[in-house]
Coordinates of C-alpha atoms in Angstrom, one line a residue:
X1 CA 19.1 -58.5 3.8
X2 CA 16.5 -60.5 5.3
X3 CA 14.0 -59.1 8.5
X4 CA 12.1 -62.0 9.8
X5 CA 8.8 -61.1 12.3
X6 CA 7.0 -63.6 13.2
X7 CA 3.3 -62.7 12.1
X8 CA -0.3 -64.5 13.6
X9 CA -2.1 -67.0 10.8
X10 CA -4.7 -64.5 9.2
X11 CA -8.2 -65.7 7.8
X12 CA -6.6 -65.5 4.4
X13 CA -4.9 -68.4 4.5
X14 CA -8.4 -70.2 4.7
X15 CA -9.9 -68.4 2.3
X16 CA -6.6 -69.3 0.1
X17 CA -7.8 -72.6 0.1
X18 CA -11.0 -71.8 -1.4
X19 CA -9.4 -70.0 -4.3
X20 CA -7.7 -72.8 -5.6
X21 CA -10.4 -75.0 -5.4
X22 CA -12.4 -72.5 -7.5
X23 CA -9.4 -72.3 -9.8
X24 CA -10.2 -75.8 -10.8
X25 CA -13.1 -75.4 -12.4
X26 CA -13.5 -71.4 -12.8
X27 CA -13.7 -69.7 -16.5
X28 CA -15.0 -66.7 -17.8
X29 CA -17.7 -69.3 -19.6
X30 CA -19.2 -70.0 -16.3
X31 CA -19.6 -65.8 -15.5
X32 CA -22.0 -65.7 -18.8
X33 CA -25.3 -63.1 -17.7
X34 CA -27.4 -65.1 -15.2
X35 CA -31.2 -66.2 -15.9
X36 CA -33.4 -63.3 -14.6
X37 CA -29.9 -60.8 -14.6
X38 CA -31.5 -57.2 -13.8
X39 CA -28.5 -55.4 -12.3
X40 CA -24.4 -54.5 -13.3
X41 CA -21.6 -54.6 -11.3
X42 CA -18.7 -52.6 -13.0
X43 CA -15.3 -53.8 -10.7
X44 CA -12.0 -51.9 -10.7
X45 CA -9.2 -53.2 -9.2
X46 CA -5.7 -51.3 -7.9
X47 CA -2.8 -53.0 -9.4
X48 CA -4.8 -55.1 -12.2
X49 CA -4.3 -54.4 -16.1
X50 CA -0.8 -52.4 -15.3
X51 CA -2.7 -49.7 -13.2
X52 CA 0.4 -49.0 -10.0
X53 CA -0.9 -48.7 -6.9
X54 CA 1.0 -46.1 -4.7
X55 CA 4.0 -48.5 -4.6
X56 CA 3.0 -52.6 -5.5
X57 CA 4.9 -55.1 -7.1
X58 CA 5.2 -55.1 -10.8
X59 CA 1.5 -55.4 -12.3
X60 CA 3.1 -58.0 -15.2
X61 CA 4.0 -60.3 -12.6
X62 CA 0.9 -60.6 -10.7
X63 CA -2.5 -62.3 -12.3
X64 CA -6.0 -61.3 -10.4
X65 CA -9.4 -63.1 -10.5
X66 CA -12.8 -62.0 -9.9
X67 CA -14.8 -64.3 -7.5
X68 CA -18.8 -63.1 -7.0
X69 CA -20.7 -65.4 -4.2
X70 CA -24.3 -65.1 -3.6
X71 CA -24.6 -63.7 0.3
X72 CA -27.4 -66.3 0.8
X73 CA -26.8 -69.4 -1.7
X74 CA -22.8 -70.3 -1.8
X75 CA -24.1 -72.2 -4.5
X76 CA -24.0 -69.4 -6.9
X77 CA -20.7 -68.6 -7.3
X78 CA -18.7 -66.7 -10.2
X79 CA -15.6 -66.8 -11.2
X80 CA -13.1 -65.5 -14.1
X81 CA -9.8 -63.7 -14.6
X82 CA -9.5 -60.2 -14.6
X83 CA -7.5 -59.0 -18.3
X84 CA -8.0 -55.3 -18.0
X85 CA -8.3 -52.6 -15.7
X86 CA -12.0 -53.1 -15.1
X87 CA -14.5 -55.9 -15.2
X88 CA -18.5 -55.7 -15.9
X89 CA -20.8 -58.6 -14.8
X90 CA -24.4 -58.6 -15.1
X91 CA -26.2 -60.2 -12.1
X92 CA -30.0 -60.4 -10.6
X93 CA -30.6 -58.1 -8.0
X94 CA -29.6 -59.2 -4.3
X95 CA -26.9 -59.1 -2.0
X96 CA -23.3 -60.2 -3.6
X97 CA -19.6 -60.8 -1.7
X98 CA -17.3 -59.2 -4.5
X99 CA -13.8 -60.7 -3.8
X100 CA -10.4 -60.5 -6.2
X101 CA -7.6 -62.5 -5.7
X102 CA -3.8 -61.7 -7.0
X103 CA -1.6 -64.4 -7.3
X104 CA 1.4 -65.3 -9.1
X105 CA 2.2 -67.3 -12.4
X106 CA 2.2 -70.5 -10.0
X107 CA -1.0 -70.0 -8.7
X108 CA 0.2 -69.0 -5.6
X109 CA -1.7 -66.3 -4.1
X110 CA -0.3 -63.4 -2.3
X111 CA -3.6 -61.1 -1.9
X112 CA -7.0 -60.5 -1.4
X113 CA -9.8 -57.8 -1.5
X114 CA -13.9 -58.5 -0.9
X115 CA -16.7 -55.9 -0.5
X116 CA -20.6 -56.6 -0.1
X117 CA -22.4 -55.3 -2.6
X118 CA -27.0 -54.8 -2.4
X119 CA -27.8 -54.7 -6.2
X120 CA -31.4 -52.9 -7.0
X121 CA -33.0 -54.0 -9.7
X122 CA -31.6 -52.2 -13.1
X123 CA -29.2 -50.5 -11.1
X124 CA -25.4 -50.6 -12.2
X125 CA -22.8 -50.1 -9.0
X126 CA -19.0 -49.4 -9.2
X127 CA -16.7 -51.3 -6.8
X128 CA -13.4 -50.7 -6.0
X129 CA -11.1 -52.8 -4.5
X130 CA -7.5 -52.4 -3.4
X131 CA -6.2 -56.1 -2.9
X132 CA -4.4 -56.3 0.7
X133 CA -1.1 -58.8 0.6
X134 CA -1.5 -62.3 2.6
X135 CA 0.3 -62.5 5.6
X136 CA 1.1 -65.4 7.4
X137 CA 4.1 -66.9 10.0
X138 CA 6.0 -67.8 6.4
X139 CA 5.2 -65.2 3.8
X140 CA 7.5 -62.5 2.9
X141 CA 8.5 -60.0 -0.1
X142 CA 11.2 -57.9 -1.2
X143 CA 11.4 -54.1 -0.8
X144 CA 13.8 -52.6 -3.4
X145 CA 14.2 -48.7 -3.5
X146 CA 15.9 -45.9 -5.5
X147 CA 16.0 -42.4 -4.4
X148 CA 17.4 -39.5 -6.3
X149 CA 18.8 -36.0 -4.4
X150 CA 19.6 -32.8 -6.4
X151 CA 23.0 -31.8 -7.8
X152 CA 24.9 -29.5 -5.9
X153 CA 24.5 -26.4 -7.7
X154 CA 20.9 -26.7 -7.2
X155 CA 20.4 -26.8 -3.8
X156 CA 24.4 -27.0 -2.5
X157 CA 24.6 -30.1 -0.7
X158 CA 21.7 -32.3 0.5
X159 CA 21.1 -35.3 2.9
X160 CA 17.9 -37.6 3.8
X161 CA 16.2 -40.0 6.0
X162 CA 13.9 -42.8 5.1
X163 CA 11.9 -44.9 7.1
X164 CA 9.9 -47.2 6.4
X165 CA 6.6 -48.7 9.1
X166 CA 3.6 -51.0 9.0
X167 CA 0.5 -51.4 10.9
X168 CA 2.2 -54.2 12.5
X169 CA 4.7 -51.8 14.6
X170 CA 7.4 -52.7 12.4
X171 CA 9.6 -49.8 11.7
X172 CA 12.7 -49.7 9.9
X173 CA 15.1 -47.0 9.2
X174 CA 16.7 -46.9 5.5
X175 CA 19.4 -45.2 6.2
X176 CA 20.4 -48.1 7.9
X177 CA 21.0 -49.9 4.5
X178 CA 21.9 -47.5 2.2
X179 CA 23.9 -43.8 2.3
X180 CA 22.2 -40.8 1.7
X181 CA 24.7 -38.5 2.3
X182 CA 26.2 -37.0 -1.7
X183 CA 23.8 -35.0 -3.4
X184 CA 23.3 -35.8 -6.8
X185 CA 23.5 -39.5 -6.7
X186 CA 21.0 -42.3 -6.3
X187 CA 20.5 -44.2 -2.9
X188 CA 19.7 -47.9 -3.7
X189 CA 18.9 -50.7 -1.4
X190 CA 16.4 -53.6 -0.7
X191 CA 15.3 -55.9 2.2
X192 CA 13.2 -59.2 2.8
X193 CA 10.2 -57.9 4.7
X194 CA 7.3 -60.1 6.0
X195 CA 4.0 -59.1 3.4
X196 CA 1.8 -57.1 4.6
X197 CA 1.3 -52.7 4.1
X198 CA 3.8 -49.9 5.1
X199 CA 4.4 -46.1 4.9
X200 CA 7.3 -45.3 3.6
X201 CA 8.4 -41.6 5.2
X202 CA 11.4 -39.9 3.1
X203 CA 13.0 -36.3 3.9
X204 CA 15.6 -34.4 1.8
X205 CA 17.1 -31.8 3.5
X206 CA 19.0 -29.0 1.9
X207 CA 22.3 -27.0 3.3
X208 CA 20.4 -24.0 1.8
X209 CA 18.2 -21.9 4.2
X210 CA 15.3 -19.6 4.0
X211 CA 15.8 -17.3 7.4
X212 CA 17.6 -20.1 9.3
X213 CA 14.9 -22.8 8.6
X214 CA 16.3 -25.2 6.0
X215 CA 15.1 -26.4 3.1
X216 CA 13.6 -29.6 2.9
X217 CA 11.2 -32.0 0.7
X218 CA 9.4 -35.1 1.8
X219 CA 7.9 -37.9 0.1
X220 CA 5.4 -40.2 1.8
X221 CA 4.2 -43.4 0.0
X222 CA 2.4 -46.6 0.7
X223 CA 4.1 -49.9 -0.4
X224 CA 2.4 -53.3 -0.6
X225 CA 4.4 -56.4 0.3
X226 CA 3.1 -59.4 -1.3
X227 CA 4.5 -63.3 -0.2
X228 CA 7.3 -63.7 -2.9
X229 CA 7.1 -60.8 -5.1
X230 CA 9.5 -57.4 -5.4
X231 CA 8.0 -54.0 -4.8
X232 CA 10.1 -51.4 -5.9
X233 CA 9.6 -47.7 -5.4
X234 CA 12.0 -45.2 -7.2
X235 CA 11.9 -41.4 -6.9
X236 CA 13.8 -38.2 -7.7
X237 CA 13.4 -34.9 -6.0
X238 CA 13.9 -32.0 -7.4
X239 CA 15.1 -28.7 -6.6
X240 CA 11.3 -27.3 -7.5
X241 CA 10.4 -29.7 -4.6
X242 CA 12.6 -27.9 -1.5
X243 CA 10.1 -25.5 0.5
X244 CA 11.3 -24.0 4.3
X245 CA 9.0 -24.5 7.0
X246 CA 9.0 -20.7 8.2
X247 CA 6.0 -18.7 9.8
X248 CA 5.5 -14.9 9.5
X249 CA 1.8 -13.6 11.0
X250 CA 0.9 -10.6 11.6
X251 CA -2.4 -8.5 11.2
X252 CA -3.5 -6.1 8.1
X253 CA -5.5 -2.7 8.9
X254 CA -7.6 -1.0 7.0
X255 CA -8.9 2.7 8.0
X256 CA -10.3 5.2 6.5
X257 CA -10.2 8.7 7.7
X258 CA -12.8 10.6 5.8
X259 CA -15.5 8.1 4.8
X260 CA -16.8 4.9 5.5
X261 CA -15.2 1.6 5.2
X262 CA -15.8 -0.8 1.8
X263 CA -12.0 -2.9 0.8
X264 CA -11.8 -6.1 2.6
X265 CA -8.3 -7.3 2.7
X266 CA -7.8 -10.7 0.7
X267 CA -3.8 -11.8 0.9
X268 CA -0.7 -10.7 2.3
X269 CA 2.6 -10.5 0.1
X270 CA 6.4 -10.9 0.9
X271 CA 9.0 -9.9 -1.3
X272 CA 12.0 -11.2 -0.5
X273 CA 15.8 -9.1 -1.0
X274 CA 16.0 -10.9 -4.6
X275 CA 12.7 -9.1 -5.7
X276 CA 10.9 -12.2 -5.4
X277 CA 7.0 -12.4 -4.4
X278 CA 5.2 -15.1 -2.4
X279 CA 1.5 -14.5 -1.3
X280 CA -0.8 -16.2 1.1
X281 CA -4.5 -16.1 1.9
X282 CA -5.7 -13.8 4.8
X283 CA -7.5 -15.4 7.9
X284 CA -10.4 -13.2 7.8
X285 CA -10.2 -13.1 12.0
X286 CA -12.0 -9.3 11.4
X287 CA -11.4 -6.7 14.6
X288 CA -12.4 -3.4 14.4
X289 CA -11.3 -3.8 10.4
X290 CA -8.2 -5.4 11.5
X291 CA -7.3 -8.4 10.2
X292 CA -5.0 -11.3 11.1
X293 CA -2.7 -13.2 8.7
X294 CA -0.1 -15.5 8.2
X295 CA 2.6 -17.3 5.4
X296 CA 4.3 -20.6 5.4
X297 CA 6.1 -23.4 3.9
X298 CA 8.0 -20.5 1.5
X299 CA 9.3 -22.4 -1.8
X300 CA 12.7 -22.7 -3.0
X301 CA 12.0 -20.8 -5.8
X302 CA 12.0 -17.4 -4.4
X303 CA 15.5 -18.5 -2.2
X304 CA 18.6 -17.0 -2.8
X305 CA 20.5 -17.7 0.5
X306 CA 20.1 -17.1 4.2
X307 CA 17.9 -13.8 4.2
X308 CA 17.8 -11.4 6.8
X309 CA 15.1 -9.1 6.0
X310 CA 11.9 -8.8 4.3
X311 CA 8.7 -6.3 2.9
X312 CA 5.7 -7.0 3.2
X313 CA 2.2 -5.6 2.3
X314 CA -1.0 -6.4 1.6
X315 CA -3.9 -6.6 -1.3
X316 CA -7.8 -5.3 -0.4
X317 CA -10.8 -6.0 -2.9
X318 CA -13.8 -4.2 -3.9
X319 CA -15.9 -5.3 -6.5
X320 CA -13.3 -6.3 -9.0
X321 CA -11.0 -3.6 -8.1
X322 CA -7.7 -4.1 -6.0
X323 CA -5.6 -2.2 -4.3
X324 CA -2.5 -2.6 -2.4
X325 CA -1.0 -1.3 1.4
X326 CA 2.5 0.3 1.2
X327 CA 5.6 -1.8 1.2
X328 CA 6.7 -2.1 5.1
X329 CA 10.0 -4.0 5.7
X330 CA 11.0 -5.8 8.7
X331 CA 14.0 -6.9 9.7
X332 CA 14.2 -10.8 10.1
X333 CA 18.0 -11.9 10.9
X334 CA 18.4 -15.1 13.0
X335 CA 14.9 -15.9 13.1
X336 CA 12.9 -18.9 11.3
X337 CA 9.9 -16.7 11.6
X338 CA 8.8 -14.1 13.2
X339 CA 4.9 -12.9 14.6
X340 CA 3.2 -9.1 15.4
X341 CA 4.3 -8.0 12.1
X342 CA 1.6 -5.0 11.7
X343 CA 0.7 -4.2 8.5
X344 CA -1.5 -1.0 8.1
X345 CA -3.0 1.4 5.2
X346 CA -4.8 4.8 5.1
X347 CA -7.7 4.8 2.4
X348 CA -8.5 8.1 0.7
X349 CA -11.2 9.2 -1.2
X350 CA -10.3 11.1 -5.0
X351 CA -13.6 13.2 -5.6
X352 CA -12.7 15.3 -9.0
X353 CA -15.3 18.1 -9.0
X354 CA -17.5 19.3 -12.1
X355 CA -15.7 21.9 -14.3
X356 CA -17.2 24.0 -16.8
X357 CA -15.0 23.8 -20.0
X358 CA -13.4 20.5 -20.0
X359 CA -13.5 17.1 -17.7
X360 CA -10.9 15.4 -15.4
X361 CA -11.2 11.8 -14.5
X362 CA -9.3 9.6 -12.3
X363 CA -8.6 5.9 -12.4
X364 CA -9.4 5.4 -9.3
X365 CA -11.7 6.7 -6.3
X366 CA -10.6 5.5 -3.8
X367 CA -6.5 5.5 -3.2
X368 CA -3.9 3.9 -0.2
X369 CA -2.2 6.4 1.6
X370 CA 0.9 6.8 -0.4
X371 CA -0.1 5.2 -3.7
X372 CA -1.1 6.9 -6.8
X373 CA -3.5 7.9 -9.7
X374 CA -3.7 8.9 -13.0
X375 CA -5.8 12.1 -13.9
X376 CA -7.1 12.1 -17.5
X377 CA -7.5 15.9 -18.5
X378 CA -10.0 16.6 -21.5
X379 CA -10.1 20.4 -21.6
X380 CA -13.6 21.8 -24.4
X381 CA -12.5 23.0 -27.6
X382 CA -11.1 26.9 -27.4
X383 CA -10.2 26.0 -23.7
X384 CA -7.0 25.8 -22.0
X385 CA -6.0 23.8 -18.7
X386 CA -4.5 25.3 -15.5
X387 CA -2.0 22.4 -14.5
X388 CA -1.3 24.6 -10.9
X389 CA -4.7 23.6 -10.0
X390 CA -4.3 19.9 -9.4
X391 CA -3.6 18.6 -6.0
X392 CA 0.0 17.0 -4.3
X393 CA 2.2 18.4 -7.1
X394 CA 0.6 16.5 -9.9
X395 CA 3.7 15.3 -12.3
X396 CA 3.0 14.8 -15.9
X397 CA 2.8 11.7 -18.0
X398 CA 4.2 11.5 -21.6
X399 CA 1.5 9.6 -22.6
X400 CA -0.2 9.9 -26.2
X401 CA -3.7 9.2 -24.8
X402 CA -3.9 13.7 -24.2
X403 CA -3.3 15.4 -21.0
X404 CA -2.5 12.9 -18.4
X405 CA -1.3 13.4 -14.8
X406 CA -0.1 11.2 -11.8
X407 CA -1.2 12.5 -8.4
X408 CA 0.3 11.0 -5.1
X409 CA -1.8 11.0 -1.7
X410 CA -0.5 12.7 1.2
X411 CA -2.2 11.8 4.1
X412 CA -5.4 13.1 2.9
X413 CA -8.4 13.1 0.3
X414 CA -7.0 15.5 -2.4
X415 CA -8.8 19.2 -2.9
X416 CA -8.9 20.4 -6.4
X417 CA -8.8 24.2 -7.2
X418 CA -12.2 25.5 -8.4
X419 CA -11.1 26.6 -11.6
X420 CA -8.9 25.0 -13.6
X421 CA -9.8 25.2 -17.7
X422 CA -9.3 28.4 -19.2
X423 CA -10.4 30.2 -22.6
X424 CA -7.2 32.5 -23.5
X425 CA -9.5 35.6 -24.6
X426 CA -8.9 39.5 -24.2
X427 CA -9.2 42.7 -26.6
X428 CA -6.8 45.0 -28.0
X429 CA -7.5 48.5 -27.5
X430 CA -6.2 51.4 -29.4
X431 CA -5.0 54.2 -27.5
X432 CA -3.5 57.8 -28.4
X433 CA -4.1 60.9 -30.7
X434 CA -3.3 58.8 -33.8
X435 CA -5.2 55.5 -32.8
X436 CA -8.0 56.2 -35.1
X437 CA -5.3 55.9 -38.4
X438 CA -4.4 52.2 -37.0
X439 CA -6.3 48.6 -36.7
X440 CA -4.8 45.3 -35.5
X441 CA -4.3 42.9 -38.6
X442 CA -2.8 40.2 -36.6
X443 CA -2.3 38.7 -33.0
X444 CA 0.2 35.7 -32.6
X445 CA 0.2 34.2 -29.2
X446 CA 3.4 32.3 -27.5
X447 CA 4.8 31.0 -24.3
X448 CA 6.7 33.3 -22.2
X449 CA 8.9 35.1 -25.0
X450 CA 8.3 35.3 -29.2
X451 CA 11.0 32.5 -29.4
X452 CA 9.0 30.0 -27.4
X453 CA 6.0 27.8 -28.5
X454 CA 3.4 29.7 -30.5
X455 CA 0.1 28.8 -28.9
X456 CA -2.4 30.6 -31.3
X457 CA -3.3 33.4 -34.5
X458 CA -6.0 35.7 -34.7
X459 CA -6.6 37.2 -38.2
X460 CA -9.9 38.6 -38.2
X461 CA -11.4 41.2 -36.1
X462 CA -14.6 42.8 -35.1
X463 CA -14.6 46.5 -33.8
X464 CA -16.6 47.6 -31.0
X465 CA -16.3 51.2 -29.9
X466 CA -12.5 51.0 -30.5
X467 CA -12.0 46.9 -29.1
X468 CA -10.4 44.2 -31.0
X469 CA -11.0 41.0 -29.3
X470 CA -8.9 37.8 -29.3
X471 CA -8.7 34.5 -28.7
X472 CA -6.1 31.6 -28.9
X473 CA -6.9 30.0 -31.3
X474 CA -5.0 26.3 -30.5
X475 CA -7.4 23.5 -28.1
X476 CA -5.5 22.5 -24.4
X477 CA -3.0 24.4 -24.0
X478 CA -1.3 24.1 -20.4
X479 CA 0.8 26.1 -18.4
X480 CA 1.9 24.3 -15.3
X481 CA 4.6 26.0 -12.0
X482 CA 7.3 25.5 -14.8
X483 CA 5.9 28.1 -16.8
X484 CA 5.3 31.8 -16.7
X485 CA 1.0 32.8 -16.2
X486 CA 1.9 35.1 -18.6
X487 CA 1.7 34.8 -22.6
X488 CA 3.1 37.2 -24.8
X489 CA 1.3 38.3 -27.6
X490 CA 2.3 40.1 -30.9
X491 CA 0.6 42.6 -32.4
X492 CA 0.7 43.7 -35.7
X493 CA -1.2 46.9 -36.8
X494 CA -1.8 48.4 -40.0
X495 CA -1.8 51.9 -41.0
X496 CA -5.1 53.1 -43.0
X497 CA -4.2 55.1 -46.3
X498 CA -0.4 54.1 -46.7
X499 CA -0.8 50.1 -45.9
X500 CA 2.4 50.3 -43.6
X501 CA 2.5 47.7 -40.5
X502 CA 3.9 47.7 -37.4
X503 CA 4.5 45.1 -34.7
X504 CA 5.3 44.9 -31.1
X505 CA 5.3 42.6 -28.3
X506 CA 3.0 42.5 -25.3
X507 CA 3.2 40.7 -22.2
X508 CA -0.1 39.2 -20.9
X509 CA -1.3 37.7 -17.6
X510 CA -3.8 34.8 -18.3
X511 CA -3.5 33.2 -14.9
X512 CA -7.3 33.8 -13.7
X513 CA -9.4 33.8 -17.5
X514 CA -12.1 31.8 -15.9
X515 CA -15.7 31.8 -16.9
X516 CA -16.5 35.2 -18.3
X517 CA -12.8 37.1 -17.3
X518 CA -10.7 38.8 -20.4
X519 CA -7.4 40.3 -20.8
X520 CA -7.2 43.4 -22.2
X521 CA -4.1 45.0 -23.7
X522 CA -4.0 48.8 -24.6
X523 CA -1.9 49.7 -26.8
X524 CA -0.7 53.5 -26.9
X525 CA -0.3 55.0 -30.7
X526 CA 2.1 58.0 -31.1

């Protein structure tokens, strides 16, 4: 199909005629270095040597010459074909009209491109030049196109619009020529244009919706219409390239009860009902240490239909170190986007106190309301830990890197007790008429009864004034609210003179054996 515009005479038709005179004559013999040649120019030009421009007619088809003019003697005057790419000419220093021509095997031309150029002496300048098509009354090209939609089971069914305008007001709409309508095939189609430079403008648009906005992709090129040459331009979206055009914003605020302020909030997350995650930069519009945000343009990636609702939540940094607001969902049916979502987070302070007898670090200072860290319990050798004495219900890891426990904030920095390692240590004591005929030869510790885990043997004794002292012998041991505070320990005595032993089973709290504290047990001999 042929349009036909009626277009005014442009200077290049003049200048045309200048080319082919130089044609005549021109070689690359007569572009050898001049006398007195001091400076470079290196030219690149769009299209030449099989370098596309955004959309041009096939490079093979189309020749392009370098013409160089001296600004103030037309006399000197260079000419030679361009073969690659890029062209280097050595030149004296001055003022220079850089021009390249493109025309066809005839010697017809269909474009032009010229730049001044002030050459220093020993200086080397790059010029690039995008060659313009000719347009006159007569001259026209061919626009041929190919445009590929999705399949179906990628983004169900898809249509798009194509238009196609040039500086000259002329606008065309593709759709016009060609159907765009089935997804999955290709859209083909071409027209007689007059030459000149248009913007093509192409939008898919997919059945498929993210919150009632549909999915959509767009493609915008320029094409170059050169006198009696084809410029095709041939596509393919893909599903990767679908995105929805819906806005969420909100604001993101950060306080902190007990001390003063140091996160600064960098993004803002949304995790969509498939699990997905998009994030988007923060617009750092600060308030009182509230902060405004928004997202856009979500991808088709993270689609799996027409959602209706949403989390969202947001990431502060300090120094390297991240952390994250709660997970707040709103409720987003019917909407393409939605504004005054309020995101918020409480920042709490973990100060672990000095202990004497062991260590207990967490992984992090400084904790969101309702997030979480891990306590690293190293008790001293000989000592025990007191699991009670942790803040928020501590839960246990099973972790091989020792005594580990996860700690939850509640609305508050979290208080640890002022004990909590241990050194399970008492005496035995021998009571009774007959306690001078018996000694202790063995104490086993274990957890709430004899059948339970045996936490520590002590074999050897001293005696003072009638005490036998003991100690569990085994490092860390824990109790925590799912055990008893009391051990049981077994004694075994010996009777002097006939060698005969004894045991028996004695129940013993160890619940406050801080610092200096001991647990004695008396035993009573008949």
């Amino acid at each position: 199909m042929k349009i036909s515009i009626k277009m005014t005479l442009s200077a290049f038709l003049l200048a045309l005629v200048f080319f082919f005179a130089g044609c005549q004559d021109g070689s690359d013999a007569a572009f050898a270095p001049q006398k007195g040649a001091s400076a470079k120019i290196v030219v690149s030009v769009d299209g030449a040597g099989g370098a596309a421009r955004t959309v041009g007619p096939d490079a093979a088809n189309v020749s392009y010459r370098l013409v160089v003019t001296n600004s103030y003697d037309e006399t000197e005057k260079y000419e030679s074909d361009i073969a690659g790419a890029t062209v280097t000419r050595e030149l004296k220093a001055g003022e220079w009209q850089v021009g390249v021509w493109a025309y066809t095997g005839e010697s017809l031309g269909v474009g032009w491109a010229d730049e001044t150029v002030t050459l220093a002496e020993g200086e080397t300048k790059n010029v690039s030049l995008v060659v313009q098509p000719l347009t006159t009354e007569e001259s026209a090209g061919t626009f041929s196109w190919g445009i590929t939609l999705p399949a179906g089971d990628e983004t169900s069914s898809t249509s798009a619009t194509a238009t196609l305008a040039s500086d000259s007001a002329i606008s065309i709409n593709l759709n016009d020529f060609s159907e765009f309508n089935e997804a999955g095939t290709v859209s083909n189609g071409s027209l007689e244009l007059p030459a000149g430079k248009y913007t093509l403008d192409v939008t898919a648009t997919s059945t498929r919706k993210i919150y009632n906005a549909s999915l959509k992709a767009a493609r915008k090129e320029i094409v170059y219409i050169y006198p009696r040459l084809t410029t095709n331009a041939s596509f393919a979206f893909t599903a990767a390239d679908f995105s929805a055009e819906v806005y969420f914003s909100g604001t993101a605020a950060l306080s902190y009860p007990t001390y003063a302020p140091t996160y600064t909030p960098v993004d803002v997350e949304l995790e969509l009902e498939d699990g997905s995650v998009q994030s988007a930069p923060i617009t750092l519009n600060e308030d009182n240490y509230n902060y405004e945000w928004e997202l856009s343009a979500l991808s088709n990636a993270i689609n799996t239909g027409n959602l209706t609702n949403a989390s969202f939540r947001f990431k502060a940094e300090l120094g390297g170190k991240s952390l994250y607001s709660p997970w707040q969902t709103a409720s987003l049916s019917n909407v393409t986007g939605k504004t005054g979502i309020q995101l918020s987070a409480a920042i709490y302070k973990v100060t672990v106190p000095a202990y004497a007898g062991g260590s207990i670090e967490a992984d992090n200072s400084e904790v969101v309301n309702g997030g979480s860290t891990r306590l690293t319990i190293k008790p001293d050798s000989g000592y025990g830990f007191d699991a009670t004495g942790l803040p928020y219900g501590a839960q246990p890891v099973d972790d091989a890197n020792g005594i580990q426990y996860d700690i939850t904030i509640q609305n508050g920095d979290p208080s640890f007790a002022a004990n909590v390692f241990f050194q399970p240590k008492g005496t035995v004591v021998l009571s009774g008429a007959n306690a001078a005929q018996y000694k202790p030869i063995k104490i086993e510790a274990f957890e709430s009864a004899v059948t339970g885990k045996q936490i520590g043997t002590t074999e050897t004794f001293g005696d003072a004034a009638g005490k036998y002292p003991w100690t569990i012998a085994a490092d860390s041991y824990v109790y925590t609210t799912s055990y008893t505070k009391n051990i049981v320990l077994r004694v075994t005595l010996e009777k002097a003179g006939d060698g005969t032993t004894s045991s028996a089973n004695y129940t013993t709290d160890i619940s406050n054996l801080y610092g200096t504290k001991e647990a004695a047990v008396t035993i009573t001999v008949p």
